[in-house]
Tab-separated table of C-alpha atoms in Angstrom:
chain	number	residue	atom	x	y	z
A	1	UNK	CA	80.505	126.986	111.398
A	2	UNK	CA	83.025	124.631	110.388
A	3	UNK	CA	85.115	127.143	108.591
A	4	UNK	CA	85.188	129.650	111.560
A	5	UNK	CA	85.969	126.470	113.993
A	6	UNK	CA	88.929	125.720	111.651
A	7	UNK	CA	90.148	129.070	110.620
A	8	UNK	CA	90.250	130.366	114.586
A	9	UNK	CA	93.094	127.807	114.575
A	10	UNK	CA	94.630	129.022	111.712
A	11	UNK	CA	94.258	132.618	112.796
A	12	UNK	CA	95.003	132.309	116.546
A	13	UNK	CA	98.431	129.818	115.186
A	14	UNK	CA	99.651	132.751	112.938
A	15	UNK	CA	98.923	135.441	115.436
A	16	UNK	CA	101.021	133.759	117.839
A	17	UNK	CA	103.769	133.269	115.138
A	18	UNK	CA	104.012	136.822	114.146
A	19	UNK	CA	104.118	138.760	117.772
A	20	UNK	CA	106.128	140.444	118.748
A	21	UNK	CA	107.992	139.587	115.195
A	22	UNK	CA	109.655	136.974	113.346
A	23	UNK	CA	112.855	137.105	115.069
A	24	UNK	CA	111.581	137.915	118.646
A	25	UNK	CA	112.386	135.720	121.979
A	26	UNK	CA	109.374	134.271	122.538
A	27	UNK	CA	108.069	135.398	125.951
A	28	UNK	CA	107.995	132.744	128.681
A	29	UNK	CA	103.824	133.337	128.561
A	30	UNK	CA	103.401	132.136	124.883
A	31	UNK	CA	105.551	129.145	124.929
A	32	UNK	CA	103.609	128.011	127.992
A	33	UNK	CA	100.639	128.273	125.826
A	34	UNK	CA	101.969	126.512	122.608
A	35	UNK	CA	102.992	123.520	124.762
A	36	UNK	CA	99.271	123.544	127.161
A	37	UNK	CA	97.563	124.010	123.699
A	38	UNK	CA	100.096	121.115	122.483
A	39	UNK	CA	99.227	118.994	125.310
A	40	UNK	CA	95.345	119.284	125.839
A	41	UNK	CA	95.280	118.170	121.858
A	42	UNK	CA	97.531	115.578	121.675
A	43	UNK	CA	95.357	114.524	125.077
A	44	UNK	CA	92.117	115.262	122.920
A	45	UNK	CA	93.110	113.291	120.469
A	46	UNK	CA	94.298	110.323	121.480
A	47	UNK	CA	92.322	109.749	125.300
A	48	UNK	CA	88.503	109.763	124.334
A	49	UNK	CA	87.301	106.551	123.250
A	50	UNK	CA	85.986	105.809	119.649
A	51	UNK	CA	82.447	104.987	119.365
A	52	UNK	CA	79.544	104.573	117.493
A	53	UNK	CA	76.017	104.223	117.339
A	54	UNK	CA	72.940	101.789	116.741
A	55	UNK	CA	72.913	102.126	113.072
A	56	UNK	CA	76.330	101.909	112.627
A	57	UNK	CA	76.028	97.950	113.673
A	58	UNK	CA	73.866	97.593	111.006
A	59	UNK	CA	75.752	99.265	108.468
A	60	UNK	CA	78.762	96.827	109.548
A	61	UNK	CA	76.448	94.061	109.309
A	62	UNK	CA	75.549	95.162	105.714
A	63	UNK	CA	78.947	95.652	104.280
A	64	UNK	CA	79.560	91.559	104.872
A	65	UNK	CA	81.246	92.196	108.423
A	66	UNK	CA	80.017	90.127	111.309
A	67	UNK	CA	82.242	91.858	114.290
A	68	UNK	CA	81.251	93.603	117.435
A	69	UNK	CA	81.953	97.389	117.172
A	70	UNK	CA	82.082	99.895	119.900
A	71	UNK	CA	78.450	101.933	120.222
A	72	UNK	CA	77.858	104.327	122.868
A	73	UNK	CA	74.481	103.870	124.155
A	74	UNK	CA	72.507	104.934	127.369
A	75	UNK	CA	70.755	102.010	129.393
A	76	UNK	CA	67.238	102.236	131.221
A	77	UNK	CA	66.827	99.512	133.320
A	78	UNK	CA	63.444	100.452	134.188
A	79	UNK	CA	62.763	99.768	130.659
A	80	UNK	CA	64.351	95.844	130.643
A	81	UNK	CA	62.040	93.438	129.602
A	82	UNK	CA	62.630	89.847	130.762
A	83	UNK	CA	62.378	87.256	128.435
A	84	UNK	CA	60.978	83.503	128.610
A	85	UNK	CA	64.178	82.426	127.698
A	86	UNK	CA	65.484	84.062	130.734
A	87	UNK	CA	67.770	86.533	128.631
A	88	UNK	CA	66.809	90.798	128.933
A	89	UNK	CA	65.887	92.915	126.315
A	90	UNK	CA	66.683	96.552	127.019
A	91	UNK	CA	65.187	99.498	124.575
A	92	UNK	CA	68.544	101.201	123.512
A	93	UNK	CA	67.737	104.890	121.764
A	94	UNK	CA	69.564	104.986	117.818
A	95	UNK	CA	70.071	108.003	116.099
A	96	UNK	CA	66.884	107.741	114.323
A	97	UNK	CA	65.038	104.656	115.428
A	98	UNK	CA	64.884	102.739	118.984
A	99	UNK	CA	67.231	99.403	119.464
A	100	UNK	CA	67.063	96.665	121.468
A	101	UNK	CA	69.571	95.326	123.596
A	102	UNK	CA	69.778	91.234	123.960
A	103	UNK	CA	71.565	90.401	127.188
A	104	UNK	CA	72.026	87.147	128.790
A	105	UNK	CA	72.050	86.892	132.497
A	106	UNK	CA	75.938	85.503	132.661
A	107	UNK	CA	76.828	88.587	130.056
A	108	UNK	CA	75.102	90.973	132.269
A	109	UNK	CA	72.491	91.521	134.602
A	110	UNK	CA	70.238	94.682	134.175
A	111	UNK	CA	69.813	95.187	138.049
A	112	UNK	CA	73.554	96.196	138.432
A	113	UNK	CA	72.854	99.399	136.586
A	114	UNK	CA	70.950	102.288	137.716
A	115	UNK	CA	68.725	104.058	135.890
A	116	UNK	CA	69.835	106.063	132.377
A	117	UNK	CA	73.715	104.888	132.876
A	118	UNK	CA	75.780	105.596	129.544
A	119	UNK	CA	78.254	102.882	128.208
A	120	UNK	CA	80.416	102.008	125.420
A	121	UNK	CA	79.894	98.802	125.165
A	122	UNK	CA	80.931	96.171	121.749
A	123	UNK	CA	77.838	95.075	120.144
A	124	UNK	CA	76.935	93.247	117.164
A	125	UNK	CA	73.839	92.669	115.063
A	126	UNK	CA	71.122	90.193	116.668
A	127	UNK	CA	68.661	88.372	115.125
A	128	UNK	CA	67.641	91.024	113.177
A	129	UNK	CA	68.778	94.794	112.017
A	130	UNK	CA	67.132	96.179	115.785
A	131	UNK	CA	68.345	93.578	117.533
A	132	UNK	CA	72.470	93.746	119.018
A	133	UNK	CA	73.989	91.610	121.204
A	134	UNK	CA	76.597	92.599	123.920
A	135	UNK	CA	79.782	91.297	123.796
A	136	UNK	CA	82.038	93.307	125.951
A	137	UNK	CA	81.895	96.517	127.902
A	138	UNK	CA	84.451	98.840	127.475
A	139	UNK	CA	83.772	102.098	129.526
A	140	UNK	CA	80.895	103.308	131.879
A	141	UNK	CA	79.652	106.938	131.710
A	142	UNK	CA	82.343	107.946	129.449
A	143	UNK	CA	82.909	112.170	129.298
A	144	UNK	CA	83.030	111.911	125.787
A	145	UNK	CA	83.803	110.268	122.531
A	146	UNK	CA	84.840	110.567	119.183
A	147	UNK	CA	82.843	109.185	116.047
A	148	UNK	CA	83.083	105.297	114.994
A	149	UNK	CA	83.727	106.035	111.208
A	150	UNK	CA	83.529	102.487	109.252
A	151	UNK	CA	86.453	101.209	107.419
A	152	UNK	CA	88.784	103.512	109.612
A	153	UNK	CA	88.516	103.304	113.402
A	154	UNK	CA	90.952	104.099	115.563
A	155	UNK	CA	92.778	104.914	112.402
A	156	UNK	CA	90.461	107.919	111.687
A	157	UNK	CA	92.953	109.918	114.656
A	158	UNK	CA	95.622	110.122	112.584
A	159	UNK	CA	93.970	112.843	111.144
A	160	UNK	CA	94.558	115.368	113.722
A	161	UNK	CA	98.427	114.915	113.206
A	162	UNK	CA	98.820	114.048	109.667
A	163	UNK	CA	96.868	117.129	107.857
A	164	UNK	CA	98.270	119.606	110.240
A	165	UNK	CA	101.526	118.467	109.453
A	166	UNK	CA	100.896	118.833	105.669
A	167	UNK	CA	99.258	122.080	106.478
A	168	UNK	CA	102.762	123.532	108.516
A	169	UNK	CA	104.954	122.016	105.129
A	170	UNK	CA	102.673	124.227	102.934
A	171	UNK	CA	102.654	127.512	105.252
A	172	UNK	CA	106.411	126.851	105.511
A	173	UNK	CA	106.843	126.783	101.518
A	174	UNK	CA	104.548	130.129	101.593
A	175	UNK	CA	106.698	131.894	104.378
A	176	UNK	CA	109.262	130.876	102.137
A	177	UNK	CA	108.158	132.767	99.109
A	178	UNK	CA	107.205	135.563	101.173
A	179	UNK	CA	110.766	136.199	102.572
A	180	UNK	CA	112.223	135.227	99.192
A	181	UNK	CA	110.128	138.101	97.296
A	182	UNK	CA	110.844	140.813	100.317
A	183	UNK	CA	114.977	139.916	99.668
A	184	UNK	CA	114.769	140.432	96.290
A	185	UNK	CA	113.200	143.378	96.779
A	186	UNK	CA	114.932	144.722	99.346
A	187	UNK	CA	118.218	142.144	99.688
A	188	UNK	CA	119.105	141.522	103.860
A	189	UNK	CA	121.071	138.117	104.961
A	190	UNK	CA	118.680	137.861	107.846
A	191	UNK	CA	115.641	137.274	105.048
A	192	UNK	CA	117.204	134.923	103.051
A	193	UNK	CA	118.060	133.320	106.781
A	194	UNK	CA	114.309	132.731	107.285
A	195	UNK	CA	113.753	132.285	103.709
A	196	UNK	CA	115.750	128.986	103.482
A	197	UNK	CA	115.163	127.896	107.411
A	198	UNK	CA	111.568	127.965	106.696
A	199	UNK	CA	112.360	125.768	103.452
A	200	UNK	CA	114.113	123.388	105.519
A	201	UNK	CA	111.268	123.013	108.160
A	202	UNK	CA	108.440	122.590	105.193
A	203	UNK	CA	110.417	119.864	104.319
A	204	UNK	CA	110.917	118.573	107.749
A	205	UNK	CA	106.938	118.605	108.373
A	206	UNK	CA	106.374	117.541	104.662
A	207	UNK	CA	108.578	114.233	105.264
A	208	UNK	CA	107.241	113.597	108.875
A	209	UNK	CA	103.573	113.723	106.845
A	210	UNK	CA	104.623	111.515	104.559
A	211	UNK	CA	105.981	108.439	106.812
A	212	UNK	CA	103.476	109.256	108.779
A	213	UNK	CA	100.613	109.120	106.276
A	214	UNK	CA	102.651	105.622	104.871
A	215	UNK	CA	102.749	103.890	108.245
A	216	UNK	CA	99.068	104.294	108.315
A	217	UNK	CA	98.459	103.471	104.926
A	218	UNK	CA	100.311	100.429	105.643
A	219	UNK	CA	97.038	99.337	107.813
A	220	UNK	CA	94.417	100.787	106.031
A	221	UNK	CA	94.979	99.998	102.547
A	222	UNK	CA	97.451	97.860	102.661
A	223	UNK	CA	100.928	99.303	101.202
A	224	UNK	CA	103.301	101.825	102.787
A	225	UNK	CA	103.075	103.705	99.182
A	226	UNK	CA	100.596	103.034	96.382
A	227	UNK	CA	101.565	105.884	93.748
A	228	UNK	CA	98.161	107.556	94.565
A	229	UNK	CA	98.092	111.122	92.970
A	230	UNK	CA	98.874	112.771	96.543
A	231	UNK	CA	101.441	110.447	97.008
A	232	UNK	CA	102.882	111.160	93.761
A	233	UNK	CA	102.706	114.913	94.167
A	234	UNK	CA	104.017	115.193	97.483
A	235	UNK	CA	107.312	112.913	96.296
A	236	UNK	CA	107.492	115.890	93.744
A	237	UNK	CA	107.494	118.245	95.880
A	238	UNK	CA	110.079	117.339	97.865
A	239	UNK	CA	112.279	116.645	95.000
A	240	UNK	CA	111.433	120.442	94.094
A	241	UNK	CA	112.666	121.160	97.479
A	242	UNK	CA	115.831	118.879	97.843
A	243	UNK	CA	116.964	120.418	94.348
A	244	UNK	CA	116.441	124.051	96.142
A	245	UNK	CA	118.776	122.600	99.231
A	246	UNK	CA	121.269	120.943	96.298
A	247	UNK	CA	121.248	124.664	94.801
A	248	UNK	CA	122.028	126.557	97.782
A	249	UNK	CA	124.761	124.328	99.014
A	250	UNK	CA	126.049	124.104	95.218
A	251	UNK	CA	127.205	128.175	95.450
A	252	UNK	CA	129.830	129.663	97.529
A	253	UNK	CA	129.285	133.175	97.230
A	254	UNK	CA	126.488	134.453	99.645
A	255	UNK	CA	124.702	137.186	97.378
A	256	UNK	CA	124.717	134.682	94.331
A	257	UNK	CA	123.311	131.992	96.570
A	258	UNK	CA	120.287	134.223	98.087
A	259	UNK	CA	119.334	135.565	95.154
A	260	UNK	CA	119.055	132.332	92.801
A	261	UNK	CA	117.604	130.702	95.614
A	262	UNK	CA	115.415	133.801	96.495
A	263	UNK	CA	113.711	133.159	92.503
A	264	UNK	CA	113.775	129.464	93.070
A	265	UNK	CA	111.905	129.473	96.366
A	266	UNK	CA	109.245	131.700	94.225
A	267	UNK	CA	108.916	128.734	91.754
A	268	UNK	CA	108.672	126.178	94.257
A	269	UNK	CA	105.875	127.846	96.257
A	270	UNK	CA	103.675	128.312	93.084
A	271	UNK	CA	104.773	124.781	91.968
A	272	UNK	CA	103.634	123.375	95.888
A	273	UNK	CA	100.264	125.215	95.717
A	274	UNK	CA	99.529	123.105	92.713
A	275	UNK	CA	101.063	120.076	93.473
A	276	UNK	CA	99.254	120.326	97.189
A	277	UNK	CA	95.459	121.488	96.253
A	278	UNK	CA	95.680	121.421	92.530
A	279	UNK	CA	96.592	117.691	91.390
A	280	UNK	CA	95.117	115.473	93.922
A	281	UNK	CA	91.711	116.747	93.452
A	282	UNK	CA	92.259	116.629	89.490
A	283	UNK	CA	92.867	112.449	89.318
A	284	UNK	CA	90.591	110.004	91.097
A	285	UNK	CA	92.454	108.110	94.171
A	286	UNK	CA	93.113	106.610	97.284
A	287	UNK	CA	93.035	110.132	99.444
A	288	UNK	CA	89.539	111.696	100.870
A	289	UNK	CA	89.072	114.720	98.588
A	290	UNK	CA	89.859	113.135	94.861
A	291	UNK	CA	88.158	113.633	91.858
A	292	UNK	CA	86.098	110.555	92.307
A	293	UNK	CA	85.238	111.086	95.713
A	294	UNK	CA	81.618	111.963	97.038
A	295	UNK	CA	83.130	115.625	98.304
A	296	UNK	CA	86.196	117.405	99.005
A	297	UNK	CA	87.303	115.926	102.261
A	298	UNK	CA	86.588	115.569	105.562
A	299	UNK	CA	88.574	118.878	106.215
A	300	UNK	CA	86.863	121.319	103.491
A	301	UNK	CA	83.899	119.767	102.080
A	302	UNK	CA	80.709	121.408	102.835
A	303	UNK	CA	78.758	118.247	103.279
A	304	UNK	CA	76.922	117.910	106.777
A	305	UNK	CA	78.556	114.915	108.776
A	306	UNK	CA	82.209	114.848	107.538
A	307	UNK	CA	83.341	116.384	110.228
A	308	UNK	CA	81.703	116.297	113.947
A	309	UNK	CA	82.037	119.426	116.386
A	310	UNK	CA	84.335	117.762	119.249
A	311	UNK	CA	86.603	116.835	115.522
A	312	UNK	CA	86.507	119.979	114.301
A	313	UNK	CA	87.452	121.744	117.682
A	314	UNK	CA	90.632	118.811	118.407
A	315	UNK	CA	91.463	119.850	114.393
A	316	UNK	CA	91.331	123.594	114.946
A	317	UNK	CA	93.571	123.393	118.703
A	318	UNK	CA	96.072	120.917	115.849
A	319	UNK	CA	96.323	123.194	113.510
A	320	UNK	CA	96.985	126.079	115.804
A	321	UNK	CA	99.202	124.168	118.016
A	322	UNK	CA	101.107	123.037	114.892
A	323	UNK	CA	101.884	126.778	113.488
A	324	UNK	CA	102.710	127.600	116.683
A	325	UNK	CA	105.412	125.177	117.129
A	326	UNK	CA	106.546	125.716	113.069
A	327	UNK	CA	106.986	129.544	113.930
A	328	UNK	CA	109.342	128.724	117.069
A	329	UNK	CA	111.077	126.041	115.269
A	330	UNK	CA	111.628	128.889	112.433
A	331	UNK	CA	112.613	131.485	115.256
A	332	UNK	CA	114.833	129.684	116.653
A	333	UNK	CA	116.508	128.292	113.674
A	334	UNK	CA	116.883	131.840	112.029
A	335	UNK	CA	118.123	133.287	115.434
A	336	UNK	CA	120.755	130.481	115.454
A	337	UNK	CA	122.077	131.133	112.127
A	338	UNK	CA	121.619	134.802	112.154
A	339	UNK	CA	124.269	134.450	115.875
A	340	UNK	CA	126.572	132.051	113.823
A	341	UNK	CA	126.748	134.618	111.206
A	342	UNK	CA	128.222	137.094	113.351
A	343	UNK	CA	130.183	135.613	115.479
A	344	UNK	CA	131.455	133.923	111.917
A	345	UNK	CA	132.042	137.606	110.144
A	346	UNK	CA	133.526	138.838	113.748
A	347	UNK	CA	136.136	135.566	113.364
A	348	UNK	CA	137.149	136.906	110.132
A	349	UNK	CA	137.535	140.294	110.669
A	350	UNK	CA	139.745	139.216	113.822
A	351	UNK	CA	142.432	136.953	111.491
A	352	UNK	CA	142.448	139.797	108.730
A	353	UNK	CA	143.364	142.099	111.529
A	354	UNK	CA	145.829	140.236	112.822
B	1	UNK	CA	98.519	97.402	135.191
B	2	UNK	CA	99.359	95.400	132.193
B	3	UNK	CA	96.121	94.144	131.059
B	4	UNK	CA	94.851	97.366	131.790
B	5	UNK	CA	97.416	98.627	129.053
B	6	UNK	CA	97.026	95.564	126.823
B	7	UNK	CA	92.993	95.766	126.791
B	8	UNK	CA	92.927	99.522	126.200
B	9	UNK	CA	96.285	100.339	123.578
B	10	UNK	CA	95.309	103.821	122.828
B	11	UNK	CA	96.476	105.158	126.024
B	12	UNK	CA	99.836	103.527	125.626
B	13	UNK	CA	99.730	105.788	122.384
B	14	UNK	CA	98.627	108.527	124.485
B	15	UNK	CA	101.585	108.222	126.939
B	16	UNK	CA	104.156	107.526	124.312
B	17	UNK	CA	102.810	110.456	122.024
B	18	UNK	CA	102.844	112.459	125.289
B	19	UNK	CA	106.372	112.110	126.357
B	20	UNK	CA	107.717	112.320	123.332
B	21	UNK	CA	106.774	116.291	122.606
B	22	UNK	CA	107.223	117.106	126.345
B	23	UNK	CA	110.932	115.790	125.559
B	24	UNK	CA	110.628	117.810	122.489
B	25	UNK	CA	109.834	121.032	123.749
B	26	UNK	CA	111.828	120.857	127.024
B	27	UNK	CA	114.796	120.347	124.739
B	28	UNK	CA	113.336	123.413	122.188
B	29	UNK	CA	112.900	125.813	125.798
B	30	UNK	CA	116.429	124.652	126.925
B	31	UNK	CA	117.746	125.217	123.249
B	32	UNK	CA	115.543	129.148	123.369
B	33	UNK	CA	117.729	129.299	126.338
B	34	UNK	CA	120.635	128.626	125.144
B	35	UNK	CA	120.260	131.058	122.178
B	36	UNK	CA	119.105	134.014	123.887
B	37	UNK	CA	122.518	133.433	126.425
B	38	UNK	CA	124.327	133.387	122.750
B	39	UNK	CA	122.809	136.727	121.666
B	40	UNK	CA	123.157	138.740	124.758
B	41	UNK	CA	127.079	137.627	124.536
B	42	UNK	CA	127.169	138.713	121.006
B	43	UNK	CA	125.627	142.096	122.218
B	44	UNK	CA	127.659	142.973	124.885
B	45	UNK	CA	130.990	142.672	123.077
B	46	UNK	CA	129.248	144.924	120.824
């Protein structure tokens, strides 16, 4: 299920990318759609609150941390039990196993709450694992919520801007092969155009991953850059790809130029394929998906609970909305240069006329 | 308003994240604009 979620992105992204062609205007009705799809995730992503559940308290309270995390729990008042001490206890329904909620009457008082009411509320471990104590209430009857994963948090979001980002670099390197192979084959300016723009915009998405994936490194394990084998082969690759950029602006004449950089691009692509899914999952590190992780990543791995359903649809509506832009970005760019071409050759043919 | 926006940060995220591609891709539609003007020119002094 997971796969089809994720791969309807992919699919829909491409589909978009490819009508009515490469080099097409894009219609007025499918750039509306790449910036609504744009919108809703970016909304998706970053407007539901994060929370958790029962057990997850105790799991906090386990690993040595004593803090108040935010659970999402649903509240029967009917069910509050009040206590000699004059404090309530309220059955709160876990995953697996019923809870009970320890409220004091200045925290809270059960009687403002109807019946079944949903909250996210901060709680942390009581007396003992089943009971939690409220510390702060955050949101009634949210709409919905993502999942409190521990050690990450609010952190966990950059994932649905981070890996699409990494994904666009590597589709970019692969529409650059593509285009590379078809001018060798067949040699046109206008392909080694998009060959080289879409080299350009990998590297534009493969840099914003990278500051993007060190800024939240920074907070989560505690360096902007820690030489972790994804780290290290992504800093390769884009030394493979600012040597392409050195060798194209390195040769004046234009045939010469496309067709090095035509076999270059080739070498690059193969080289990114293994430097992107090859390495990192050869040499235990830092990122989900190494060699001594439990599986392959939240993304791919097979494993039930790495990836909830409202995650996997915000991830799929990224990854789509992500292609989507890369493919205008690359239309636009070719159909710039392709113009300045022209009007460049017309120039020329003017002043050797005259 | 701004304890609101100091008590819950993520939606200052939200808005910042939010403006920043709706600047993005009005500038992208202006610059489709722009290029498709560019193209027709090219074509009619064809």
């Amino acid at each position: 299920m997971k796969a089809l979620i994720l791969s309807l992105g992919f699919i829909i992204g491409i589909g978009w990318g490819l009508y009515p062609g490469l080099l097409k205007p894009r219609p007025l009705w499918m750039r509306i759609g790449l910036i609504s799809v744009m919108t809703i995730m970016v909304f998706l992503a970053l407007f539901p609150r994060i929370a958790g559940t029962p057990e997850d308290v105790a799991l906090i309270y386990r690993m040595g941390m004593q803090k108040p995390i935010p659970v999402v729990c649903k509240i029967d008042v009917s069910k509050a039990e009040k206590q000699e001490s004059g404090e309530w206890m309220i059955p709160i329904q876990g995953k697996e196993k019923t809870f009970f909620l320890r409220l004091t009457a200045d925290k809270l008082n059960p009687a403002d709450f109807g019946n079944g009411i949903s909250l996210i509320a901060d709680l942390q471990r009581g007396n003992t694992d089943a009971e939690l104590r409220l510390s702060n209430i955050i949101q009634i009857d949210p709409l919905i919520t993502l999942p409190y994963i521990v050690g990450l948090e609010e952190r966990a979001r950059i994932l649905y801007f981070h890996v699409p980002m990494s994904w666009i670099a590597f589709l970019a390197y692969i529409v650059s092969m593509i285009m590379s192979i078809r001018y060798l084959r067949n040699p046109s300016p206008r392909l080694d155009i998009i060959a080289s723009s879409s080299a350009a915009l990998g590297t534009l998405f493969c840099i914003l991953a990278t500051v993007s994936g060190a800024i939240w490194a920074k907070f989560n394990w505690g360096s902007f850059w820690n030489w972790d084998p994804r780290e290290t082969s992504i800093f390769v690759l884009l030394l493979i790809y600012g040597a392409y950029f050195v060798l194209r602006s390195a040769i004046e004449q234009e045939e010469t130029r496309a067709r090095l950089s035509s076999v270059y691009s080739i070498i690059g692509a193969i080289a990114a394929v293994f430097f992107i899914y090859i390495a990192p999952r050869i040499y235990g590190g830092l990122h989900p998906g190494s060699a001594d992780d439990s599986n392959a990543g939240p993304v791919i791995s097979q494993q039930a609970g790495t990836l909830d359903l409202l995650k996997q649809i915000i991830l799929s509506m990224a990854f789509c909305a992500f292609t989507m832009l890369y493919f205008w970005l690359l239309n636009l760019a070719a159909r710039i240069r392709i113009a300045g071409r022209e009007l460049q050759s017309r120039m020329l043919h003017k002043e050797s006329l005259s | 308003m701004m304890s609101f926006f100091e008590q819950h940060a993520i939606y200052v995220v939200l808005v910042i994240a939010l403006v920043i591609w709706l600047g993005l891709a009005f500038y992208v539609n202006k610059l489709n604009g722009s290029v498709k003007e560019l193209e027709q020119q090219i074509k009619l002094k064809d």
